[in-house]
Short mmCIF file of C-alpha atoms and ligand atoms in Angstrom, two decimals:
data_model
loop_
_atom_site.label_atom_id
_atom_site.label_comp_id
_atom_site.label_asym_id
_atom_site.label_seq_id
_atom_site.Cartn_x
_atom_site.Cartn_y
_atom_site.Cartn_z
CA MET A 1 -1.00 14.20 17.14
CA LYS A 2 -1.57 10.52 18.01
CA VAL A 3 -2.38 8.37 14.98
CA LEU A 4 -3.48 4.74 15.07
CA ILE A 5 -1.86 2.77 12.22
CA THR A 6 -3.63 -0.51 11.58
CA GLY A 7 -1.28 -2.87 9.74
CA GLY A 8 1.61 -0.63 10.79
CA ALA A 9 4.12 -3.48 11.04
CA GLY A 10 3.82 -4.33 7.32
CA TYR A 11 5.67 -3.15 4.24
CA ILE A 12 3.91 0.19 3.70
CA GLY A 13 3.09 0.62 7.39
CA THR A 14 6.72 0.59 8.54
CA HIS A 15 7.60 3.24 5.95
CA CYS A 16 4.64 5.37 7.12
CA LEU A 17 5.84 4.96 10.71
CA VAL A 18 9.26 6.37 9.83
CA GLU A 19 7.80 9.41 8.05
CA LEU A 20 5.27 10.14 10.81
CA MET A 21 7.81 9.76 13.62
CA GLN A 22 10.30 11.96 11.80
CA ALA A 23 7.57 14.60 11.41
CA GLY A 24 6.95 14.58 15.19
CA LEU A 25 3.64 12.67 15.17
CA VAL A 26 3.02 9.82 17.61
CA PRO A 27 1.95 6.66 15.76
CA VAL A 28 0.40 3.70 17.57
CA VAL A 29 0.64 0.43 15.63
CA LEU A 30 -2.13 -2.16 15.82
CA ASP A 31 -1.19 -5.28 13.87
CA ASN A 32 -2.02 -8.98 14.26
CA LEU A 33 1.33 -9.92 12.65
CA CYS A 34 -0.34 -12.24 10.11
CA ASN A 35 2.03 -10.87 7.46
CA ALA A 36 4.68 -9.03 9.49
CA SER A 37 7.20 -9.47 12.24
CA PRO A 38 8.14 -7.37 15.29
CA ASP A 39 11.72 -7.32 13.90
CA ALA A 40 10.58 -4.73 11.34
CA LEU A 41 9.44 -2.47 14.18
CA ALA A 42 12.83 -2.87 15.85
CA ARG A 43 14.46 -1.71 12.62
CA VAL A 44 12.12 1.29 12.48
CA GLU A 45 13.53 2.15 15.92
CA GLN A 46 17.06 1.81 14.49
CA ILE A 47 16.17 4.34 11.76
CA THR A 48 14.26 6.85 13.89
CA GLY A 49 15.91 6.42 17.31
CA GLN A 50 12.44 6.01 18.83
CA GLN A 51 10.55 2.87 19.77
CA PRO A 52 7.16 2.74 18.03
CA ILE A 53 4.18 2.00 20.29
CA PHE A 54 2.94 -1.46 19.32
CA ILE A 55 -0.24 -3.35 20.18
CA GLU A 56 -0.59 -6.89 18.87
CA GLY A 57 -4.26 -7.17 17.92
CA ASP A 58 -6.78 -7.84 15.20
CA ILE A 59 -9.03 -5.16 13.68
CA ARG A 60 -11.94 -7.63 13.79
CA ASP A 61 -11.56 -7.87 17.57
CA HIS A 62 -13.77 -5.11 18.93
CA ARG A 63 -12.37 -5.46 22.47
CA ALA A 64 -8.78 -5.08 21.23
CA LEU A 65 -9.77 -1.94 19.33
CA GLU A 66 -11.57 -0.51 22.37
CA LEU A 67 -8.51 -1.07 24.55
CA ALA A 68 -6.28 0.62 21.97
CA PHE A 69 -8.60 3.64 21.67
CA GLN A 70 -9.03 3.87 25.46
CA ALA A 71 -5.30 3.82 26.10
CA HIS A 72 -4.24 6.19 23.30
CA ARG A 73 -7.23 8.29 22.16
CA PRO A 74 -5.93 8.69 18.56
CA SER A 75 -7.24 11.70 16.66
CA ALA A 76 -6.85 9.95 13.29
CA VAL A 77 -6.47 6.45 11.86
CA LEU A 78 -4.25 5.30 9.01
CA HIS A 79 -6.09 2.14 8.00
CA LEU A 80 -3.62 -0.15 6.25
CA ALA A 81 -4.46 -3.54 7.77
CA GLY A 82 -5.69 -6.00 5.19
CA LEU A 83 -4.97 -9.13 3.21
CA LYS A 84 -3.57 -8.18 -0.20
CA SER A 85 -2.85 -11.16 -2.44
CA VAL A 86 -5.01 -11.07 -5.57
CA GLY A 87 -4.56 -14.80 -6.35
CA GLU A 88 -5.19 -15.94 -2.77
CA SER A 89 -8.36 -13.83 -2.64
CA VAL A 90 -9.82 -15.85 -5.54
CA ASP A 91 -9.30 -19.08 -3.54
CA LYS A 92 -10.34 -17.60 -0.17
CA PRO A 93 -12.99 -14.93 -0.85
CA LEU A 94 -14.73 -15.25 2.52
CA GLU A 95 -11.46 -14.77 4.41
CA TYR A 96 -10.73 -11.64 2.36
CA TYR A 97 -14.18 -10.08 2.86
CA ASP A 98 -14.09 -10.97 6.56
CA ASN A 99 -10.64 -9.55 7.18
CA ASN A 100 -10.85 -6.47 4.98
CA VAL A 101 -14.54 -5.49 5.03
CA VAL A 102 -15.69 -6.78 8.43
CA GLY A 103 -12.43 -5.52 9.97
CA THR A 104 -13.10 -2.03 8.58
CA LEU A 105 -16.67 -2.06 9.96
CA GLN A 106 -15.36 -2.93 13.44
CA LEU A 107 -12.82 -0.15 13.18
CA LEU A 108 -15.47 2.41 12.14
CA ARG A 109 -17.76 1.36 15.00
CA THR A 110 -14.94 1.87 17.46
CA MET A 111 -13.99 5.22 15.93
CA ARG A 112 -17.59 6.37 16.36
CA GLU A 113 -17.58 5.20 19.98
CA PHE A 114 -14.44 7.22 20.70
CA ASP A 115 -15.40 10.32 18.71
CA CYS A 116 -12.63 9.84 16.14
CA HIS A 117 -13.65 11.17 12.71
CA ARG A 118 -10.48 11.05 10.58
CA MET A 119 -9.39 8.12 8.44
CA VAL A 120 -6.78 7.70 5.72
CA PHE A 121 -7.54 4.44 3.91
CA SER A 122 -5.20 2.23 1.85
CA SER A 123 -7.15 1.84 -1.34
CA SER A 124 -5.79 0.70 -4.66
CA ALA A 125 -5.82 1.46 -8.37
CA THR A 126 -7.45 -1.94 -8.64
CA VAL A 127 -10.83 -0.23 -7.91
CA TYR A 128 -10.71 1.14 -11.49
CA GLY A 129 -10.74 -2.37 -13.02
CA ASP A 130 -9.72 -2.24 -16.68
CA PRO A 131 -9.63 1.52 -17.35
CA ALA A 132 -11.31 2.89 -20.48
CA THR A 133 -8.89 5.84 -20.72
CA LEU A 134 -5.36 6.63 -19.56
CA PRO A 135 -4.05 8.27 -17.45
CA ILE A 136 -6.66 7.33 -14.84
CA ALA A 137 -8.24 10.25 -12.98
CA GLU A 138 -10.19 9.90 -9.74
CA ASP A 139 -13.54 10.45 -11.48
CA ALA A 140 -13.02 7.41 -13.74
CA PRO A 141 -15.61 4.65 -13.16
CA THR A 142 -14.86 2.29 -10.27
CA GLY A 143 -16.23 -1.10 -9.34
CA GLY A 144 -15.31 -3.17 -12.39
CA THR A 145 -13.11 -5.28 -10.13
CA THR A 146 -12.11 -8.76 -11.19
CA ASN A 147 -11.18 -10.47 -7.91
CA PRO A 148 -12.35 -10.50 -4.26
CA TYR A 149 -9.32 -8.47 -3.09
CA GLY A 150 -10.16 -5.65 -5.49
CA THR A 151 -13.86 -5.89 -4.68
CA SER A 152 -13.08 -5.63 -0.95
CA LYS A 153 -11.29 -2.32 -1.60
CA TYR A 154 -14.21 -1.07 -3.71
CA VAL A 155 -16.79 -2.10 -1.10
CA ILE A 156 -14.79 -0.42 1.68
CA GLU A 157 -14.63 2.80 -0.33
CA ARG A 158 -18.43 2.69 -0.69
CA ILE A 159 -18.85 2.11 3.04
CA LEU A 160 -16.53 5.03 3.79
CA GLN A 161 -18.52 7.29 1.44
CA ASP A 162 -21.74 6.40 3.26
CA TRP A 163 -20.09 6.90 6.66
CA ALA A 164 -18.77 10.29 5.62
CA ALA A 165 -22.20 11.30 4.27
CA ALA A 166 -23.85 10.41 7.59
CA ASP A 167 -21.32 12.12 9.89
CA SER A 168 -20.80 15.82 9.20
CA GLU A 169 -17.45 15.77 11.05
CA ALA A 170 -16.04 12.79 9.14
CA GLN A 171 -12.90 13.27 7.08
CA VAL A 172 -11.90 10.35 4.88
CA ILE A 173 -9.09 10.26 2.34
CA ALA A 174 -8.94 7.05 0.31
CA LEU A 175 -5.47 6.86 -1.19
CA ARG A 176 -5.58 4.82 -4.38
CA TYR A 177 -2.06 3.44 -4.60
CA PHE A 178 -0.67 2.49 -7.96
CA ASN A 179 2.33 0.10 -7.72
CA PRO A 180 4.43 0.68 -4.59
CA VAL A 181 8.01 -0.62 -4.87
CA GLY A 182 11.44 0.03 -3.39
CA ALA A 183 12.52 0.34 0.21
CA HIS A 184 13.83 2.82 2.75
CA ALA A 185 17.25 4.19 1.74
CA SER A 186 18.79 2.70 4.93
CA GLY A 187 18.14 -0.78 3.51
CA LEU A 188 16.68 -1.79 6.90
CA ILE A 189 13.00 -2.08 5.97
CA GLY A 190 11.30 -3.26 2.79
CA GLU A 191 9.05 -5.94 1.38
CA ASP A 192 9.99 -9.55 2.02
CA PRO A 193 7.12 -11.76 0.83
CA GLN A 194 6.90 -15.31 2.14
CA GLY A 195 7.22 -18.00 -0.55
CA LEU A 196 7.23 -17.22 -4.25
CA PRO A 197 6.55 -13.49 -4.84
CA ASN A 198 3.41 -12.59 -6.83
CA ASN A 199 4.50 -9.07 -7.71
CA LEU A 200 7.05 -8.05 -10.27
CA MET A 201 9.57 -6.12 -8.19
CA PRO A 202 10.16 -8.66 -5.38
CA PHE A 203 10.47 -11.35 -8.07
CA ILE A 204 13.10 -9.34 -9.97
CA GLN A 205 14.98 -8.72 -6.71
CA ARG A 206 15.24 -12.45 -6.03
CA VAL A 207 16.33 -13.25 -9.58
CA ALA A 208 19.04 -10.57 -9.36
CA SER A 209 20.30 -12.04 -6.07
CA GLY A 210 20.37 -15.55 -7.57
CA SER A 211 17.79 -17.01 -5.19
CA LEU A 212 15.38 -17.48 -8.13
CA GLU A 213 16.58 -18.62 -11.53
CA ARG A 214 14.61 -16.46 -13.94
CA LEU A 215 11.69 -14.10 -14.29
CA ASN A 216 8.63 -15.10 -16.28
CA ILE A 217 7.34 -12.07 -18.16
CA PHE A 218 3.59 -12.53 -18.43
CA GLY A 219 2.92 -11.63 -22.05
CA ASP A 220 4.81 -9.62 -24.68
CA ASP A 221 1.85 -9.10 -27.01
CA TYR A 222 -0.03 -6.36 -25.18
CA ASP A 223 -0.90 -3.14 -26.96
CA THR A 224 1.99 -1.28 -25.30
CA PRO A 225 5.25 0.15 -26.75
CA ASP A 226 7.26 -3.06 -26.19
CA GLY A 227 4.35 -5.50 -25.76
CA THR A 228 4.84 -6.03 -22.00
CA GLY A 229 2.50 -4.75 -19.27
CA VAL A 230 2.76 -1.09 -18.26
CA ARG A 231 2.30 0.09 -14.65
CA ASP A 232 2.86 3.20 -12.57
CA TYR A 233 5.57 2.19 -10.05
CA LEU A 234 6.14 4.58 -7.17
CA HIS A 235 8.73 4.59 -4.42
CA VAL A 236 7.35 3.44 -1.06
CA VAL A 237 8.92 6.44 0.70
CA ASP A 238 7.00 8.79 -1.61
CA LEU A 239 3.89 6.76 -0.83
CA ALA A 240 4.51 7.07 2.92
CA GLN A 241 4.95 10.83 2.54
CA GLY A 242 1.57 10.88 0.78
CA HIS A 243 0.01 9.52 4.01
CA LEU A 244 1.65 12.29 6.02
CA ALA A 245 0.38 14.87 3.51
CA ALA A 246 -3.15 13.41 3.85
CA LEU A 247 -3.04 13.70 7.66
CA GLN A 248 -1.77 17.28 7.38
CA ARG A 249 -4.50 18.10 4.85
CA MET A 250 -7.11 17.10 7.43
CA GLU A 251 -5.97 19.99 9.63
CA GLN A 252 -6.87 22.44 6.87
CA PRO A 253 -10.26 23.80 5.71
CA GLU A 254 -12.60 21.87 3.41
CA ALA A 255 -11.30 18.45 4.30
CA GLU A 256 -14.68 17.11 5.46
CA GLY A 257 -16.33 14.29 3.57
CA PHE A 258 -14.90 11.52 1.41
CA HIS A 259 -12.01 12.22 -0.97
CA ALA A 260 -10.33 9.73 -3.29
CA VAL A 261 -6.76 10.57 -4.29
CA ASN A 262 -4.46 8.69 -6.67
CA LEU A 263 -0.92 8.14 -5.45
CA GLY A 264 1.24 7.46 -8.48
CA THR A 265 3.95 9.14 -10.51
CA GLY A 266 1.87 9.55 -13.67
CA ASN A 267 4.52 7.59 -15.67
CA GLY A 268 3.93 4.19 -17.20
CA ILE A 269 6.88 1.75 -17.08
CA SER A 270 6.87 -1.59 -18.89
CA VAL A 271 8.07 -4.89 -17.45
CA LEU A 272 11.05 -4.88 -19.80
CA GLN A 273 11.95 -1.30 -18.85
CA MET A 274 11.84 -2.31 -15.18
CA VAL A 275 14.11 -5.31 -15.83
CA LYS A 276 16.66 -3.08 -17.58
CA ALA A 277 16.50 -0.41 -14.85
CA PHE A 278 17.03 -3.04 -12.15
CA GLU A 279 19.99 -4.57 -13.98
CA ALA A 280 21.58 -1.13 -14.27
CA ALA A 281 21.00 -0.23 -10.60
CA SER A 282 22.14 -3.58 -9.18
CA GLY A 283 24.88 -4.50 -11.64
CA GLN A 284 23.29 -7.99 -11.76
CA ALA A 285 21.75 -9.83 -14.68
CA VAL A 286 18.01 -10.58 -14.54
CA PRO A 287 17.43 -13.51 -16.91
CA TYR A 288 13.86 -13.82 -18.16
CA SER A 289 11.56 -15.87 -20.38
CA ILE A 290 8.39 -14.77 -22.08
CA ALA A 291 5.42 -16.65 -20.61
CA PRO A 292 1.67 -16.55 -21.39
CA ARG A 293 -0.38 -13.62 -20.14
CA ARG A 294 -1.43 -13.87 -16.47
CA PRO A 295 -5.25 -14.19 -16.20
CA GLY A 296 -6.86 -10.96 -14.98
CA ASP A 297 -3.93 -8.70 -15.96
CA ILE A 298 -4.58 -5.52 -17.91
CA ALA A 299 -2.26 -4.00 -20.52
CA SER A 300 -1.65 -0.57 -18.99
CA CYS A 301 -2.42 1.32 -15.82
CA PHE A 302 -1.02 4.68 -14.78
CA ALA A 303 -2.28 7.60 -12.76
CA ASP A 304 -3.39 11.08 -13.47
CA ALA A 305 -1.44 12.47 -10.50
CA ARG A 306 -2.72 16.07 -10.65
CA HIS A 307 -5.35 15.81 -7.92
CA ALA A 308 -2.75 14.62 -5.38
CA GLN A 309 -0.72 17.73 -6.19
CA GLU A 310 -3.73 20.07 -5.98
CA PHE A 311 -5.48 18.58 -2.96
CA LEU A 312 -2.55 17.28 -0.88
CA GLY A 313 0.38 19.30 -2.24
CA TRP A 314 2.06 15.92 -2.80
CA GLN A 315 3.95 14.54 -5.75
CA ALA A 316 6.26 11.58 -6.21
CA ARG A 317 9.92 12.63 -6.20
CA HIS A 318 11.98 9.44 -6.33
CA THR A 319 13.35 8.20 -9.66
CA LEU A 320 13.06 4.74 -11.17
CA GLU A 321 16.78 4.37 -10.49
CA SER A 322 16.31 4.98 -6.74
CA MET A 323 13.33 2.60 -6.62
CA CYS A 324 15.66 -0.10 -7.98
CA SER A 325 18.81 0.74 -6.01
CA ASP A 326 16.92 1.00 -2.69
CA ALA A 327 15.09 -2.27 -3.40
CA TRP A 328 18.44 -3.93 -4.16
CA ARG A 329 20.04 -2.64 -0.93
CA TRP A 330 17.08 -4.03 1.04
CA GLN A 331 17.20 -7.37 -0.82
CA GLN A 332 20.83 -7.83 0.13
CA PHE A 333 20.09 -6.99 3.77
CA ALA A 334 17.03 -9.30 3.87
CA GLU A 335 19.05 -12.21 2.47
CA SER A 336 21.98 -11.58 4.83
CA ARG A 337 19.62 -12.27 7.77
CA THR A 338 18.64 -15.77 6.63
P1 NAD B 1 1.46 -5.95 4.25
O1 NAD B 1 0.85 -7.30 4.21
O2 NAD B 1 2.94 -5.84 4.33
O3 NAD B 1 0.84 -5.10 5.44
C1 NAD B 1 -0.48 -5.32 5.92
C2 NAD B 1 -0.38 -5.47 7.43
O4 NAD B 1 -1.69 -5.66 7.97
C3 NAD B 1 0.46 -6.67 7.85
O5 NAD B 1 1.43 -6.23 8.77
C4 NAD B 1 -0.54 -7.63 8.49
O6 NAD B 1 0.05 -8.38 9.54
C5 NAD B 1 -1.62 -6.66 8.97
N1 NAD B 1 -2.97 -7.22 9.06
C6 NAD B 1 -3.65 -7.92 8.10
N2 NAD B 1 -4.87 -8.23 8.57
C7 NAD B 1 -4.97 -7.71 9.82
C8 NAD B 1 -5.99 -7.71 10.81
N3 NAD B 1 -7.16 -8.34 10.61
N4 NAD B 1 -5.76 -7.08 11.99
C9 NAD B 1 -4.59 -6.46 12.21
N5 NAD B 1 -3.57 -6.44 11.32
C10 NAD B 1 -3.77 -7.07 10.14
O7 NAD B 1 0.91 -5.16 2.98
P2 NAD B 1 1.30 -3.71 2.44
O8 NAD B 1 1.87 -3.88 1.08
O9 NAD B 1 2.04 -2.96 3.47
O10 NAD B 1 -0.17 -3.12 2.24
C11 NAD B 1 -0.78 -2.25 3.18
C12 NAD B 1 -2.17 -1.90 2.65
O11 NAD B 1 -2.04 -1.28 1.38
C13 NAD B 1 -3.09 -3.09 2.46
O12 NAD B 1 -4.39 -2.72 2.84
C14 NAD B 1 -3.03 -3.33 0.96
O13 NAD B 1 -4.21 -3.94 0.48
C15 NAD B 1 -2.89 -1.91 0.44
N6 NAD B 1 -2.28 -1.84 -0.91
C16 NAD B 1 -1.05 -2.41 -1.11
C17 NAD B 1 -0.49 -2.37 -2.40
C18 NAD B 1 0.85 -3.01 -2.67
O14 NAD B 1 1.17 -3.23 -3.85
N7 NAD B 1 1.68 -3.30 -1.64
C19 NAD B 1 -1.17 -1.76 -3.46
C20 NAD B 1 -2.42 -1.17 -3.20
C21 NAD B 1 -2.96 -1.22 -1.91
N1 UFG B 2 4.64 -9.47 -14.00
C1 UFG B 2 5.44 -10.33 -14.72
N2 UFG B 2 6.04 -11.35 -14.06
C2 UFG B 2 5.88 -11.55 -12.71
C3 UFG B 2 5.07 -10.65 -11.99
C4 UFG B 2 4.45 -9.63 -12.67
O1 UFG B 2 5.59 -10.18 -15.93
O2 UFG B 2 6.44 -12.51 -12.17
C5 UFG B 2 4.02 -8.32 -14.71
C6 UFG B 2 2.49 -8.35 -14.67
O3 UFG B 2 1.99 -9.12 -15.73
C7 UFG B 2 2.18 -6.85 -14.78
C8 UFG B 2 3.36 -6.18 -14.07
O4 UFG B 2 4.40 -7.15 -14.04
O5 UFG B 2 2.21 -6.46 -16.15
C9 UFG B 2 3.04 -5.77 -12.64
O6 UFG B 2 2.52 -6.88 -11.92
P1 UFG B 2 2.40 -6.87 -10.33
O7 UFG B 2 1.88 -8.22 -9.92
O8 UFG B 2 3.65 -6.41 -9.70
O9 UFG B 2 1.32 -5.72 -10.04
P2 UFG B 2 -0.18 -5.56 -10.53
O10 UFG B 2 -0.25 -4.26 -11.29
O11 UFG B 2 -0.70 -6.77 -11.18
O12 UFG B 2 -0.96 -5.43 -9.14
C10 UFG B 2 -0.48 -4.61 -8.06
C11 UFG B 2 -0.91 -5.24 -6.74
C12 UFG B 2 -2.39 -5.15 -6.60
C13 UFG B 2 -2.85 -3.75 -6.77
C14 UFG B 2 -2.38 -3.19 -8.09
C15 UFG B 2 -2.73 -1.73 -8.24
O13 UFG B 2 -0.52 -6.59 -6.67
O14 UFG B 2 -2.75 -5.57 -5.30
O15 UFG B 2 -0.96 -3.31 -8.18
O16 UFG B 2 -2.28 -1.02 -7.13
F1 UFG B 2 -4.21 -3.70 -6.73
#
């Protein structure tokens, strides 16, 4: 099966590529490289022994999409391309809606033109906003988003629901990721944000390596067991396997229509627990200070992971220890290149 992966050169995309190639599927990457480098694709080749098919192009460019569909006739799309920084989206809302929402519309138009009806979409737990109850199940209210990035994911989900309602052949699985972390066990691919990291795990990695001095923990007065924020961290290889499971599910009966599926472990981990786990896995100290709460943050967020098990036959398998040790191996590799 040929599968177009938009954003396939990025952090999650490269891990999806490895899992798909190892399962015998033929992925075709379309990426404009705004937050990725072709080096990552070369390292995917090192892991899999096969060169991924790569097209440099933008999902907002209808001609580029047409050429990709004409040349490869994919039977499904993994739609990962998007801008993803919460803070940046507040400063640049139009850029975020243009890239994420308009880009998705162009992609859907091209899929319709080429009779392609299957899409797996990178959604996010952010569509739940501040959840009223925990763990969060898929039927919890969505749309209480607090920033343009989150709203773009919510709006895209709504568009996909309408598209699926209008096309009886459409199959859409929106995967609502919780907090992807870690790296491939080879240490050859992982997340390497430019500049100061926004997210917890890449920040901890750089403090452990000594390239940043200390972690600021944003608040220790939340209503959580140790006062620090609680999230559902899941290993990026588990996440990538969730995409493979979604594609396989589309081959089975009753996959038509729009389905939202949480991808998380179901376990909440606090910032302090993550710091301790990373110190244990890396053997390095992670000095920290307690700082004020970060605006827009919620106290706790973790998944009800049962629907993923029932609908996709998927569950997260990697431990917190392997999330940390794989992230540490990747951090050391990433820093050895610079
Ligand atoms: P990433 O930035 O590493 O990957 C996104 C890729 O999309 C990059 O390679 C970038 O170059 C490409 N891209 C962006 N705009 C494009 C465009 N207009 N045309 C073509 N390519 C374009 O990010 P990631 O962490 O791998 O995230 C992948 C997807 O998962 C994103 O949609 C993101 O919003 C979503 N997501 C990520 C997280 C997370 O914590 N990493 C959580 C929830 C959802
Ligand atoms: N945190 C710190 N210090 C830091 C960074 C983060 O204490 O330097 C804390 C945050 O306050 C929060 C926790 O670590 O309690 C996790 O923060 P992240 O920024 O790593 O992740 P978020 O849960 O805020 O958001 C992430 C992605 C979003 C996505 C969401 C749900 O950044 O894009 O997960 O999938 F929508």
